[in-house]
């Protein structure tokens, strides 16, 4: 007497957790893409206890440890800094420049940059790390 099973077992792939995994991956990449900043020049910023957020259109002036000046990732000669800032800020009502200054540079270098902004009536804001 031969006994047969009525139901054959078929291999199945459990996809119920696949939706959760895809959701978390999508969320992860969305968060990373908003945090990433394409205008990044590696600097060691000084630390500050309090910070202020700006909501206006801003121009970033970065000075690295080798005293190379960058306006929004574009290298600028220090002698032409005033003319470059004047041309960039020509059409902006309330010009604001975020100064990202390497902490290894001297205070006199920072004062020279701030005097240039004061001469052009540009609001200069110092970027710091937390």
CSV table of C-alpha atoms in Angstrom, one decimal, residues 39 41 58-63 68-78 80-89 96-98 113 116 120 122:
chain,number,residue,atom,x,y,z
A,39,UNK,CA,30.9,73.1,-1.0
A,41,UNK,CA,36.9,72.5,2.0
A,58,UNK,CA,25.1,83.4,1.9
A,59,UNK,CA,28.5,83.3,0.3
A,60,UNK,CA,31.2,81.2,2.0
A,61,UNK,CA,34.8,82.5,2.3
A,62,UNK,CA,37.2,79.8,3.4
A,63,UNK,CA,40.8,80.2,4.3
A,68,UNK,CA,44.7,79.9,0.4
A,69,UNK,CA,41.5,81.8,-0.1
A,70,UNK,CA,38.3,80.2,-1.5
A,71,UNK,CA,34.9,81.9,-2.3
A,72,UNK,CA,32.4,79.1,-2.6
A,73,UNK,CA,35.1,76.5,-3.4
A,74,UNK,CA,36.6,78.8,-6.1
A,75,UNK,CA,40.3,79.8,-5.4
A,76,UNK,CA,40.9,83.5,-5.1
A,77,UNK,CA,44.1,85.5,-4.9
A,78,UNK,CA,44.3,87.3,-1.5
A,80,UNK,CA,42.0,90.4,-5.4
A,81,UNK,CA,39.8,89.4,-2.5
A,82,UNK,CA,38.1,92.8,-2.1
A,83,UNK,CA,37.3,93.1,-5.9
A,84,UNK,CA,35.9,89.5,-6.0
A,85,UNK,CA,33.7,90.1,-3.0
A,86,UNK,CA,32.5,93.4,-4.5
A,87,UNK,CA,31.5,91.7,-7.7
A,88,UNK,CA,29.8,88.8,-6.0
A,89,UNK,CA,27.8,90.9,-3.5
A,96,UNK,CA,26.3,88.1,4.3
A,97,UNK,CA,29.6,86.2,4.1
A,98,UNK,CA,30.2,83.1,6.2
A,113,UNK,CA,39.6,89.5,6.1
A,116,UNK,CA,37.8,93.9,4.0
A,120,UNK,CA,32.5,96.8,1.7
A,122,UNK,CA,29.3,93.2,4.2
